[in-house]
mmCIF file of C-alpha atoms and ligand atoms in Angstrom:
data_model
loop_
_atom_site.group_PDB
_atom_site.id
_atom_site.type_symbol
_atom_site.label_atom_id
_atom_site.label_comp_id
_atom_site.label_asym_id
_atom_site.label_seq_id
_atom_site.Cartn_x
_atom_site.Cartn_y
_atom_site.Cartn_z
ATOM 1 C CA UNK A 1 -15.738 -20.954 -0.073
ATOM 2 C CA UNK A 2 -12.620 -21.346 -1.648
ATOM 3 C CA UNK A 3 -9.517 -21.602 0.631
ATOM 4 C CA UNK A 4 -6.686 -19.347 0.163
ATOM 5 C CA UNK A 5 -3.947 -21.932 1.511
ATOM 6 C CA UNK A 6 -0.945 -19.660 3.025
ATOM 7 C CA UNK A 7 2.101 -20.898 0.222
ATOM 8 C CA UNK A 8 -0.666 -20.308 -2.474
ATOM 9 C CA UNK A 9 -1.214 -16.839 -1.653
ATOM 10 C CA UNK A 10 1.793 -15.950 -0.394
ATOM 11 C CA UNK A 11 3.335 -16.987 -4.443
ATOM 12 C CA UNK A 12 0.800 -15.014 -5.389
ATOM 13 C CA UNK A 13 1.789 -11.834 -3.248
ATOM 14 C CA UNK A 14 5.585 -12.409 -4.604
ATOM 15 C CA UNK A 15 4.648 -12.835 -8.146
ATOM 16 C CA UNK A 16 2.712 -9.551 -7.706
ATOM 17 C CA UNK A 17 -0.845 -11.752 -9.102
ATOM 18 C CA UNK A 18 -2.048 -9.959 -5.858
ATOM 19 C CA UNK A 19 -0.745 -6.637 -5.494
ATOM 20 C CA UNK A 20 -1.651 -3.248 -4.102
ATOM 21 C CA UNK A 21 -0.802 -2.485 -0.206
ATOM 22 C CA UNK A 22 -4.879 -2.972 0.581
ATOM 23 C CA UNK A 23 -5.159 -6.204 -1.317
ATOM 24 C CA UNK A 24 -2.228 -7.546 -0.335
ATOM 25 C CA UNK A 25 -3.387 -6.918 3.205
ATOM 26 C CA UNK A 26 -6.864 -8.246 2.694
ATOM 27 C CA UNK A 27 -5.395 -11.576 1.217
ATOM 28 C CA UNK A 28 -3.151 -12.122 3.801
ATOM 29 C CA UNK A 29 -5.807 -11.860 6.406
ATOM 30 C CA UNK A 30 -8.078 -14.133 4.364
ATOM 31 C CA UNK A 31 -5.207 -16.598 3.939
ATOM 32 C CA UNK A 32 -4.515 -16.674 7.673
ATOM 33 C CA UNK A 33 -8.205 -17.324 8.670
ATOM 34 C CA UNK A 34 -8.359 -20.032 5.775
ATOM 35 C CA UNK A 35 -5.208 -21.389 7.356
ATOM 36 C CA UNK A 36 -6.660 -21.513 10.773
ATOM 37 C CA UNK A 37 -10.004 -22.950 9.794
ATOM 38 C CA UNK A 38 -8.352 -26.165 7.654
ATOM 39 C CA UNK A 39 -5.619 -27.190 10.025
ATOM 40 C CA UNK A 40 -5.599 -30.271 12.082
ATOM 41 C CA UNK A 41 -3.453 -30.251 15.317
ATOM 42 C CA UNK A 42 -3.527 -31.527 18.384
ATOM 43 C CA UNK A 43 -3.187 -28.793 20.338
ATOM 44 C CA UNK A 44 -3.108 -25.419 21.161
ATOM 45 C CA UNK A 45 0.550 -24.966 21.509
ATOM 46 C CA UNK A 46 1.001 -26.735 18.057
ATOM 47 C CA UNK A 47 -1.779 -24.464 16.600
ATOM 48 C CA UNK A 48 0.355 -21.469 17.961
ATOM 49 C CA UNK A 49 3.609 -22.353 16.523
ATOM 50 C CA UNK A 50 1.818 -23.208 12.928
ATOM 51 C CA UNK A 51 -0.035 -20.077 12.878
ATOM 52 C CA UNK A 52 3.267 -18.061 13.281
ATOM 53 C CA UNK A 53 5.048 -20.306 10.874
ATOM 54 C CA UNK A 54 2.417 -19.280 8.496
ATOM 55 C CA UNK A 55 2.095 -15.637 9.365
ATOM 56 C CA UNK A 56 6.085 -15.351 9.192
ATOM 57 C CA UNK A 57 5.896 -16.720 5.145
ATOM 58 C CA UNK A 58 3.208 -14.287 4.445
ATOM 59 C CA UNK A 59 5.120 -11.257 6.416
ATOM 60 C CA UNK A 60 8.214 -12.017 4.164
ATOM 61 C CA UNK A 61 6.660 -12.219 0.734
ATOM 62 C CA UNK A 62 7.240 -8.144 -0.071
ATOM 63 C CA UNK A 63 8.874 -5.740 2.324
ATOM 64 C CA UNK A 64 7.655 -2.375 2.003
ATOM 65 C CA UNK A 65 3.691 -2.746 1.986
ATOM 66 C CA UNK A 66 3.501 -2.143 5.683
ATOM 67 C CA UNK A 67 -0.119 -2.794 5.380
ATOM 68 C CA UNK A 68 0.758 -6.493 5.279
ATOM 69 C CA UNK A 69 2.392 -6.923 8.949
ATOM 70 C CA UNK A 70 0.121 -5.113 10.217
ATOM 71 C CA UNK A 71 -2.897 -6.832 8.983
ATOM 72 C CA UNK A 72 -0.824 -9.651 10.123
ATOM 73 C CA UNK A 73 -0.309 -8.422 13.819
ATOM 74 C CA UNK A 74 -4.165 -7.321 13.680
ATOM 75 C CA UNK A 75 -4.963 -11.442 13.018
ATOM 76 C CA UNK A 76 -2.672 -12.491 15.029
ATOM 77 C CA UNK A 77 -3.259 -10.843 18.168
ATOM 78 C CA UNK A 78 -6.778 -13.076 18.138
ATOM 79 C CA UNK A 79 -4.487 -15.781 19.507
ATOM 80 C CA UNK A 80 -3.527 -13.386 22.596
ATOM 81 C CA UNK A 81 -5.273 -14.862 25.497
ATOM 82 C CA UNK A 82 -6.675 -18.197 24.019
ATOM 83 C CA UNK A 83 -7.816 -20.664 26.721
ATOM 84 C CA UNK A 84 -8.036 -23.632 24.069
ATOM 85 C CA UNK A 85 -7.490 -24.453 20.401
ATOM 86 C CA UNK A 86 -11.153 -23.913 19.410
ATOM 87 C CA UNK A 87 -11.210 -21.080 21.257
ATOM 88 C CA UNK A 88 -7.671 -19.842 19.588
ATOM 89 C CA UNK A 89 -9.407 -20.908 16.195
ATOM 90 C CA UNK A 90 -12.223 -18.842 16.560
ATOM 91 C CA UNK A 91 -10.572 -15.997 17.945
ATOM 92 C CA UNK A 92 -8.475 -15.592 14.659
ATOM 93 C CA UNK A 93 -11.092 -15.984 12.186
ATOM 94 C CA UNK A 94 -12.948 -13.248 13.960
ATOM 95 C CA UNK A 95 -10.275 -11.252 13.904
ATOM 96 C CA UNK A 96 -9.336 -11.599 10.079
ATOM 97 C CA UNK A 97 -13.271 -11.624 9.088
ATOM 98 C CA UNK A 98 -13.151 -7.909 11.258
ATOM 99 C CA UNK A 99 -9.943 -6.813 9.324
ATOM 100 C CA UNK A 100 -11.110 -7.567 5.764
ATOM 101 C CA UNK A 101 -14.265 -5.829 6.571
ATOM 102 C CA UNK A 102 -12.960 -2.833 8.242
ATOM 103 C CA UNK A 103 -10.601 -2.715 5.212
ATOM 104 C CA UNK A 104 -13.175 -2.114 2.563
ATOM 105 C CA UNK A 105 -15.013 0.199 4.690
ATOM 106 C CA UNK A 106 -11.993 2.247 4.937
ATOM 107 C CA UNK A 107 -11.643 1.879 1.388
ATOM 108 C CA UNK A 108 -15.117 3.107 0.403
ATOM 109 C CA UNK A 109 -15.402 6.127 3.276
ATOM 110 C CA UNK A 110 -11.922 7.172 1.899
ATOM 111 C CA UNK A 111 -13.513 7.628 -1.306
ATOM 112 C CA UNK A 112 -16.036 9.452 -0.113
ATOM 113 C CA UNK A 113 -13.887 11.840 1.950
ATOM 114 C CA UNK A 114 -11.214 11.803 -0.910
ATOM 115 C CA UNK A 115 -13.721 12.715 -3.277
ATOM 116 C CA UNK A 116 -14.670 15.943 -1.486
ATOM 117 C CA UNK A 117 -11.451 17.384 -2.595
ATOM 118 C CA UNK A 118 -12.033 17.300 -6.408
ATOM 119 C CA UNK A 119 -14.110 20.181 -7.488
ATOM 120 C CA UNK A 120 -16.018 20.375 -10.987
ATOM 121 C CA UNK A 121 -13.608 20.671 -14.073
ATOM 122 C CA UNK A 122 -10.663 19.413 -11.960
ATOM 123 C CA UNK A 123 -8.156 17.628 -14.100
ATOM 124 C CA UNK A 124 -6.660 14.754 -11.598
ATOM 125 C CA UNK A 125 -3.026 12.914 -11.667
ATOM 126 C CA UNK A 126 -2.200 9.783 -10.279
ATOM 127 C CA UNK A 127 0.507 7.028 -10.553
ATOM 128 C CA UNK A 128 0.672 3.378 -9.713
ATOM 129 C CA UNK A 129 -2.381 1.551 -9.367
ATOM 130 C CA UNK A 130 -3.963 2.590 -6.145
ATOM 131 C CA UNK A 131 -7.351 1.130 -5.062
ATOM 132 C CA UNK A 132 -7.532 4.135 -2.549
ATOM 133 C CA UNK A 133 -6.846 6.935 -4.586
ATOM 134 C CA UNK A 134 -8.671 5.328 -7.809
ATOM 135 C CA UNK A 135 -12.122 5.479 -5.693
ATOM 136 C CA UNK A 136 -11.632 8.965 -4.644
ATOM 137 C CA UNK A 137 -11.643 9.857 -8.483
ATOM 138 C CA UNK A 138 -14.246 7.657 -9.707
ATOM 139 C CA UNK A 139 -16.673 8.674 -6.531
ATOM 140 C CA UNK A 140 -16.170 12.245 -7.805
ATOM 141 C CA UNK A 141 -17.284 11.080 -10.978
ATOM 142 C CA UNK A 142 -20.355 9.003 -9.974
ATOM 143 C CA UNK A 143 -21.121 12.416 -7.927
ATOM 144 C CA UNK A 144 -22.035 13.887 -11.187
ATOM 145 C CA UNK A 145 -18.576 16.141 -10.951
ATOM 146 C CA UNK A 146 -16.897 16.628 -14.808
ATOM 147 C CA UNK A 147 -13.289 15.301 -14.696
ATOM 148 C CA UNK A 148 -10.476 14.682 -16.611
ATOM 149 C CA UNK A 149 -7.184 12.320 -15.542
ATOM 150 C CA UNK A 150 -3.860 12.103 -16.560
ATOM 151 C CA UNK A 151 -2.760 8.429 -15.572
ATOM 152 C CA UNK A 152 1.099 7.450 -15.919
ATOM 153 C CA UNK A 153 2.329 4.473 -17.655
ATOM 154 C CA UNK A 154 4.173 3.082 -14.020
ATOM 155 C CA UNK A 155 7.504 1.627 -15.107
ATOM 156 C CA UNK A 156 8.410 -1.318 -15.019
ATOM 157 C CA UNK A 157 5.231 -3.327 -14.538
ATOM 158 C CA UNK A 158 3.048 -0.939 -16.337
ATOM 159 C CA UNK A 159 0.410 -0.816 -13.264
ATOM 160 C CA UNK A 160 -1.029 2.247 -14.981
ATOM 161 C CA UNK A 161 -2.265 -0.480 -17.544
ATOM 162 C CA UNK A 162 -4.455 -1.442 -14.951
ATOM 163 C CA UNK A 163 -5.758 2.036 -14.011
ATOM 164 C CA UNK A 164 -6.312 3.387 -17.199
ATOM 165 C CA UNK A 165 -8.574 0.290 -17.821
ATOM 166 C CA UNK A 166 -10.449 0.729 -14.698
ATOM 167 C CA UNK A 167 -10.811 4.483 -15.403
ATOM 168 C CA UNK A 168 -12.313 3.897 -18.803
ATOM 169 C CA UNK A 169 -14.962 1.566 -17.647
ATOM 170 C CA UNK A 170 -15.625 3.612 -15.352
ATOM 171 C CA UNK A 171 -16.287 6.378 -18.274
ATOM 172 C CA UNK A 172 -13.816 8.858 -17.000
ATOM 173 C CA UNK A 173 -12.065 10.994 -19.876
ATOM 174 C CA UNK A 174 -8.082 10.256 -19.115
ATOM 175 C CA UNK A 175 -4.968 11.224 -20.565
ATOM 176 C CA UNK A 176 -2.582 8.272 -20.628
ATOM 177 C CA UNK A 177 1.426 9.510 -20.686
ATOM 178 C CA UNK A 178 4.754 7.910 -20.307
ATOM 179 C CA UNK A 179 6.039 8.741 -16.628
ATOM 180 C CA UNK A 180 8.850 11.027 -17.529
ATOM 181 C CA UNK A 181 6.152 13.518 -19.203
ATOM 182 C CA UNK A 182 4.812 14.309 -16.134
ATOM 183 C CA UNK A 183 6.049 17.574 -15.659
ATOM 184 C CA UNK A 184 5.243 18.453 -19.212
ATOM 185 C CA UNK A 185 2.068 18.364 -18.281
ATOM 186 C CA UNK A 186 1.736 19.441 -14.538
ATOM 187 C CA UNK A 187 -0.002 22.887 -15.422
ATOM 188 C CA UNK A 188 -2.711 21.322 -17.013
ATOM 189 C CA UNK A 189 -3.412 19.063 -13.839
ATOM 190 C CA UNK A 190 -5.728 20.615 -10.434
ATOM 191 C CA UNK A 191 -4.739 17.902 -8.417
ATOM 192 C CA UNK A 192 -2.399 14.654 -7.631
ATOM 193 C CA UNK A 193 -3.892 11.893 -5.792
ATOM 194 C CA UNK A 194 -1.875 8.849 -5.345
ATOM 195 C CA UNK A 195 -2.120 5.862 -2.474
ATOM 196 C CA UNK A 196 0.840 4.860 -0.015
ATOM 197 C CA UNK A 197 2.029 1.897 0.632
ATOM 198 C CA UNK A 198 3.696 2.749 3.989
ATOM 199 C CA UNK A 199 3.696 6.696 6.288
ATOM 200 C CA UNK A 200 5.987 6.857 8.659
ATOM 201 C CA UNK A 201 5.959 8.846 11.607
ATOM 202 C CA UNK A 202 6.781 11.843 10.462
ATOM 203 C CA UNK A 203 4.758 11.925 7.666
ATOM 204 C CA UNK A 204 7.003 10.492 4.618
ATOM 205 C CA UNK A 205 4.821 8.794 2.287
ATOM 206 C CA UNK A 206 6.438 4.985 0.343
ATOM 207 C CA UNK A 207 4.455 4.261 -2.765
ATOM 208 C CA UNK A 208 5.481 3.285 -5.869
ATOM 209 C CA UNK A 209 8.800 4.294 -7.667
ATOM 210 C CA UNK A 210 8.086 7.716 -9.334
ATOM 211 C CA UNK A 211 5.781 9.055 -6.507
ATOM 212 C CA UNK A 212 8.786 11.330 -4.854
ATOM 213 C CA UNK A 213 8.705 12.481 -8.634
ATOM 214 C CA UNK A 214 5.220 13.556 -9.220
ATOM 215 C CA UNK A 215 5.283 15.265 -5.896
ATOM 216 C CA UNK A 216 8.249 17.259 -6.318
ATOM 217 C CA UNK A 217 6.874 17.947 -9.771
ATOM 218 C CA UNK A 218 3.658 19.425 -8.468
ATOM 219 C CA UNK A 219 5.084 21.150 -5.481
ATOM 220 C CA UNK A 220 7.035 23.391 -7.871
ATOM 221 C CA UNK A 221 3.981 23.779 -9.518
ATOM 222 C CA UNK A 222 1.762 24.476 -6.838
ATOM 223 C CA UNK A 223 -0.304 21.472 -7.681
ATOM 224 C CA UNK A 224 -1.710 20.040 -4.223
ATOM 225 C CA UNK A 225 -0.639 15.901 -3.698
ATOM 226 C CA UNK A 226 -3.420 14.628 -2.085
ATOM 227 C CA UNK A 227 -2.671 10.875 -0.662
ATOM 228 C CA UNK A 228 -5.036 8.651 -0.391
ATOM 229 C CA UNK A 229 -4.176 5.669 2.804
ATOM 230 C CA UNK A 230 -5.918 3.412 5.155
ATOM 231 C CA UNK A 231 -4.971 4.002 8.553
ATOM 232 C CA UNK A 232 -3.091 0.343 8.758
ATOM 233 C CA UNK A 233 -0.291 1.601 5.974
ATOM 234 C CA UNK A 234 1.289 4.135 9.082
ATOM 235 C CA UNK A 235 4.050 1.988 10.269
ATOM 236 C CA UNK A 236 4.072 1.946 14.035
ATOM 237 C CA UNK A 237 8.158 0.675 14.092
ATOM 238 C CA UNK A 238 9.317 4.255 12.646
ATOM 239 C CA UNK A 239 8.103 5.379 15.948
ATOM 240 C CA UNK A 240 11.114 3.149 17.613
ATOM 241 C CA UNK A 241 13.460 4.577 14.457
ATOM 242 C CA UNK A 242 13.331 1.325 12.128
ATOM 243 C CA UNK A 243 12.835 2.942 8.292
ATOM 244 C CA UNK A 244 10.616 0.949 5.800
ATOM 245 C CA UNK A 245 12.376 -1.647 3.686
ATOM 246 C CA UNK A 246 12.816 -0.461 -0.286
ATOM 247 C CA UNK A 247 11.814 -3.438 -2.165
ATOM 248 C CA UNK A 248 14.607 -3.706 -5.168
ATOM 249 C CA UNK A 249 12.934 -6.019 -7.844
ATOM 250 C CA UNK A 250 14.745 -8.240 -10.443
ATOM 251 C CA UNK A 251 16.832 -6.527 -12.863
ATOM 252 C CA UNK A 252 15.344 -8.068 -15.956
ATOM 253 C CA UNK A 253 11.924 -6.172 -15.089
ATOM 254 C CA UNK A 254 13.854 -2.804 -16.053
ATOM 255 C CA UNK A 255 16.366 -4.857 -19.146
ATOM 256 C CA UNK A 256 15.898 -8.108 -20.509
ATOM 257 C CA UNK A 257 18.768 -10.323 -19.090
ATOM 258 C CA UNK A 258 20.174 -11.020 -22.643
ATOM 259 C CA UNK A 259 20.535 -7.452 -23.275
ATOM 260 C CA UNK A 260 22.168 -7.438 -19.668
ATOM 261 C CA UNK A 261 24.704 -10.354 -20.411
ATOM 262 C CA UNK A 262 26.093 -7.936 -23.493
ATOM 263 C CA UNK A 263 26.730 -4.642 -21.235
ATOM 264 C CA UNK A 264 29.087 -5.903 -18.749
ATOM 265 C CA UNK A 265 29.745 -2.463 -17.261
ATOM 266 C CA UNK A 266 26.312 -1.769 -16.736
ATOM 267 C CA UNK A 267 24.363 -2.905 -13.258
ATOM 268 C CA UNK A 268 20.264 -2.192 -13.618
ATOM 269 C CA UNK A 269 19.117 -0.975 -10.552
ATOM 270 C CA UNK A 270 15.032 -1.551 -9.758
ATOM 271 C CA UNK A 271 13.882 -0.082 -6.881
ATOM 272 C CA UNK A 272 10.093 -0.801 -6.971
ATOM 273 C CA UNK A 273 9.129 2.239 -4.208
ATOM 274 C CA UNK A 274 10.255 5.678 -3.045
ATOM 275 C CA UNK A 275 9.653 8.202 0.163
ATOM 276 C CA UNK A 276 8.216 11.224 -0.400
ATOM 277 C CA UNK A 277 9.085 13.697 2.504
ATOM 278 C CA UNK A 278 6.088 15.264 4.044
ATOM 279 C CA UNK A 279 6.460 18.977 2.686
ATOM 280 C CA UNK A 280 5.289 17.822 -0.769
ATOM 281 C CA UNK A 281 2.053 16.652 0.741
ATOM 282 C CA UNK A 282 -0.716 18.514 1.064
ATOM 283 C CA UNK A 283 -2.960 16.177 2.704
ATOM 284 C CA UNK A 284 -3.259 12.633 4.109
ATOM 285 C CA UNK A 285 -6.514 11.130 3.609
ATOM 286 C CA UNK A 286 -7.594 8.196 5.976
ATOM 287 C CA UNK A 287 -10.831 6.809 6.935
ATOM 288 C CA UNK A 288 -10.545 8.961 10.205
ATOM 289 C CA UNK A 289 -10.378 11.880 8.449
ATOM 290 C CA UNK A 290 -8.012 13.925 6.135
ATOM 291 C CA UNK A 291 -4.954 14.952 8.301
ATOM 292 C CA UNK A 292 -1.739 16.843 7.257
ATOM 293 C CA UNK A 293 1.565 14.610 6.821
ATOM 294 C CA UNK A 294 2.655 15.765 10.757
ATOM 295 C CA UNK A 295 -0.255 14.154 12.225
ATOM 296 C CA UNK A 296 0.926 10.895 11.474
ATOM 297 C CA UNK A 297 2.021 10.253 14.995
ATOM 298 C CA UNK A 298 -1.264 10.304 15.931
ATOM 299 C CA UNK A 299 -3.051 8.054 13.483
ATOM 300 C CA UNK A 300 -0.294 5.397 14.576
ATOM 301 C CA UNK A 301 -0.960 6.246 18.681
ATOM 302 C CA UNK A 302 -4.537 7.104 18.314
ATOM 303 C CA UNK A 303 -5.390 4.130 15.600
ATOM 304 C CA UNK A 304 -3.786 1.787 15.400
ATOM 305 C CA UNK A 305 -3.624 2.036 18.939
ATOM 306 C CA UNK A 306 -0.455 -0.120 20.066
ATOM 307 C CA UNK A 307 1.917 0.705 22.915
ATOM 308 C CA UNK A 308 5.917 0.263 22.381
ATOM 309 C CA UNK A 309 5.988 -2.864 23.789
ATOM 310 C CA UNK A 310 3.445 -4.195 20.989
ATOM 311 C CA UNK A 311 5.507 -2.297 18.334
ATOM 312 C CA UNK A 312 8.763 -3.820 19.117
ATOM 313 C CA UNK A 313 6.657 -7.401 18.855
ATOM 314 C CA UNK A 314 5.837 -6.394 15.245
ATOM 315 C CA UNK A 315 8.002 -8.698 12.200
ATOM 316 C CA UNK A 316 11.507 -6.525 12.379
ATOM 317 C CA UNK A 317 12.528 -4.330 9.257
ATOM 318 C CA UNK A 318 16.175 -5.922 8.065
ATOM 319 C CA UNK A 319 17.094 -4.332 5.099
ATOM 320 C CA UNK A 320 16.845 -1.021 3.675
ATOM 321 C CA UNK A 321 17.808 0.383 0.101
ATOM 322 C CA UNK A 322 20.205 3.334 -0.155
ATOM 323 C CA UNK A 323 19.949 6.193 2.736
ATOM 324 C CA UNK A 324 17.107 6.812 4.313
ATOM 325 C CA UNK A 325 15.210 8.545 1.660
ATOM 326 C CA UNK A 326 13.902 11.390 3.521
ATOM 327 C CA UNK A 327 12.122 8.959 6.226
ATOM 328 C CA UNK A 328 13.498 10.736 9.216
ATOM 329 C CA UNK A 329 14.408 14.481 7.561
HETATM 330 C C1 RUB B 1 1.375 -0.535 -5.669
HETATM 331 C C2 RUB B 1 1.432 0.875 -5.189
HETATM 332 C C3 RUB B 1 0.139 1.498 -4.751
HETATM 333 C C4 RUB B 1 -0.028 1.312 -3.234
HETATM 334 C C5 RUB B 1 -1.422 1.700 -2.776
HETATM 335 O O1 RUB B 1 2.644 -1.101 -5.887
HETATM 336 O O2 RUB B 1 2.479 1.483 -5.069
HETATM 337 O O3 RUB B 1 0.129 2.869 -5.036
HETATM 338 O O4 RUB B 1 0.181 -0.046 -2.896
HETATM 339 O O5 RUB B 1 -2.359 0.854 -3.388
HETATM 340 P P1 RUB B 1 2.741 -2.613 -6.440
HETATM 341 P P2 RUB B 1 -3.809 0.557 -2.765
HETATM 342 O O6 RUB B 1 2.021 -2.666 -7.723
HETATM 343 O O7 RUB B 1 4.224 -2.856 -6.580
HETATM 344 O O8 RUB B 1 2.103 -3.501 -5.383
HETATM 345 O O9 RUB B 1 -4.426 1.898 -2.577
HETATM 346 O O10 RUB B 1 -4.493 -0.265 -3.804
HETATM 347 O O11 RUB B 1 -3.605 -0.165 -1.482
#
């Protein structure tokens, strides 16, 4: 088994090698148990405070994937109650080995129930590069259902690279356009189905830059946006009023920086994520079942099952981009 030292993955999470609100979780998790199975300390107090040192680097690698503090807090909380430091050891790794696991199940029933939506001769959209959403489409496919996608480009990191790749091996006829034609070709499309990388507790969906978009895009359209997202990307701290954190990326993603240095009047702004509000979503689709955007009080009650107290335990929110985005409208 190769271990996933904490640094290592966390520069990895940062760098965006590992990206994706699932994956990210998943590695974090795996990096945590890792972490926990290689260290050497004398106690369980010392265990304690180097298992939150580590959790803390991980928590701040990329703010607006909720999915990573809470796969964090779901470790984590195998040190509540501990008796010793074998004990506290072994209480972690179970709980990260029972995250990762219940992550790809999630992943793969999501698909399924995702999947149920698509109808033969749909055309699908989707933007970004979402694990979720992408098995929805190519479960509908393996289903023996004829489809047809329209996958955008995803400025500035060109994640729809990734899915158009993944689509094509995966022998699905797709349509690959530059983001800004999306709406020039929204009455073609049947459906949207993107993932999330955060809902908040009323039901606003944070995904990548472009999403708020598509959705307004299709709305006007009638299209239905379908969302495809794990029940650990609702963010239990909106219930207490803190908004997700808009991650704002280096400039020289959007303009190289010796363009930049010639337009002094110009400032590149690169907000990597947006919030769509709830009335351009049709349907939420988790691994407990496909709920409308106002239920997501209850996925974060029901769950993920923590009281206040545990919510206001959770790695604070410190900094968020513009207004609120539609996160409390
Ligand atoms: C990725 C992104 C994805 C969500 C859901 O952004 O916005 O749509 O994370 O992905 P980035 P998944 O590339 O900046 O990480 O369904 O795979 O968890």
């Amino acid at each position: 088994m190769k271990l996933m030292f904490v640094p290592e993955t966390a520069e990895k999470i940062k760098s965006m090698e590992i990206r994706g609100a699932g994956r990210i979780a998943r590695a974090a998790a795996e990096a945590l148990r890792d972490h926990a199975l290689s260290l050497k300390v004398k106690d369980l107090p010392a265990f304690r405070e180097e298992m939150e040192r580590a959790a803390g680097l991980l928590v701040a690698t990329r703010p607006t994937a909720v999915s990573l503090p809470n796969a964090v807090h779901i470790v984590m909380a195998g040190l509540g109650g501990a008796t010793g430091l074998e004990n506290a050891r072994s209480g972690l790794v179970s709980r990260a080995d029972g995250f990762i696991d219940s992550s790809r199940h999630a992943v793969e029933k999501i698909a399924r129930f995702g999947a149920r939506h698509i109808r033969d001769g749909d055309v699908i959209l989707t933007h970004c590069n979402s694990e979720v959403a992408l098995g929805c489409i190519i479960e509908a496919h393996r289903s023996g259902r004829e489809i047809e996608v329209f996958a955008t480009e995803v400025r500035p990191r060109n994640q729809g690279h990734i899915t158009i790749r993944t689509l094509n091996d995966a022998g699905i006829k797709t349509n690959f356009i530059v983001d800004s034609a999306v709406r020039s070709f929204i009455h073609d499309v049947d459906i949207v189905i993107v993932g999330a990388d955060a809902v908040t507790v009323n039901g606003a969906v944070v995904n990548k830059i472009g999403t708020s978009q598509v959705a307004h895009t299709a709305a006007e359209a009638r299209v239905n946006m379908i969302v495809a997202a794990e029940t650990y990307k609702f963010a239990p701290r909106t219930i207490i009023g803190e908004l997700i954190t808009i991650e704002e990326r280096p400039p020289d993603e959007v303009l190289p920086a010796a363009i930049a240095r010639t337009l002094p009047c110009v400032t590149v702004r690169n907000p990597a994520f947006d919030v769509t509000p709830p009335e351009y979503i049709d349907l939420i689709v988790t691994e407990a079942g496909a709920i409308p955007p106002q239920m997501a009080y209850v996925i974060i009650r029901e769950y993920l099952g923590w009281g206040i107290e545990e919510f206001q335990k959770l790695p604070a929110i410190n900094h968020t981009f513009g207004q609120d985005n539609g996160q409390t409208e």
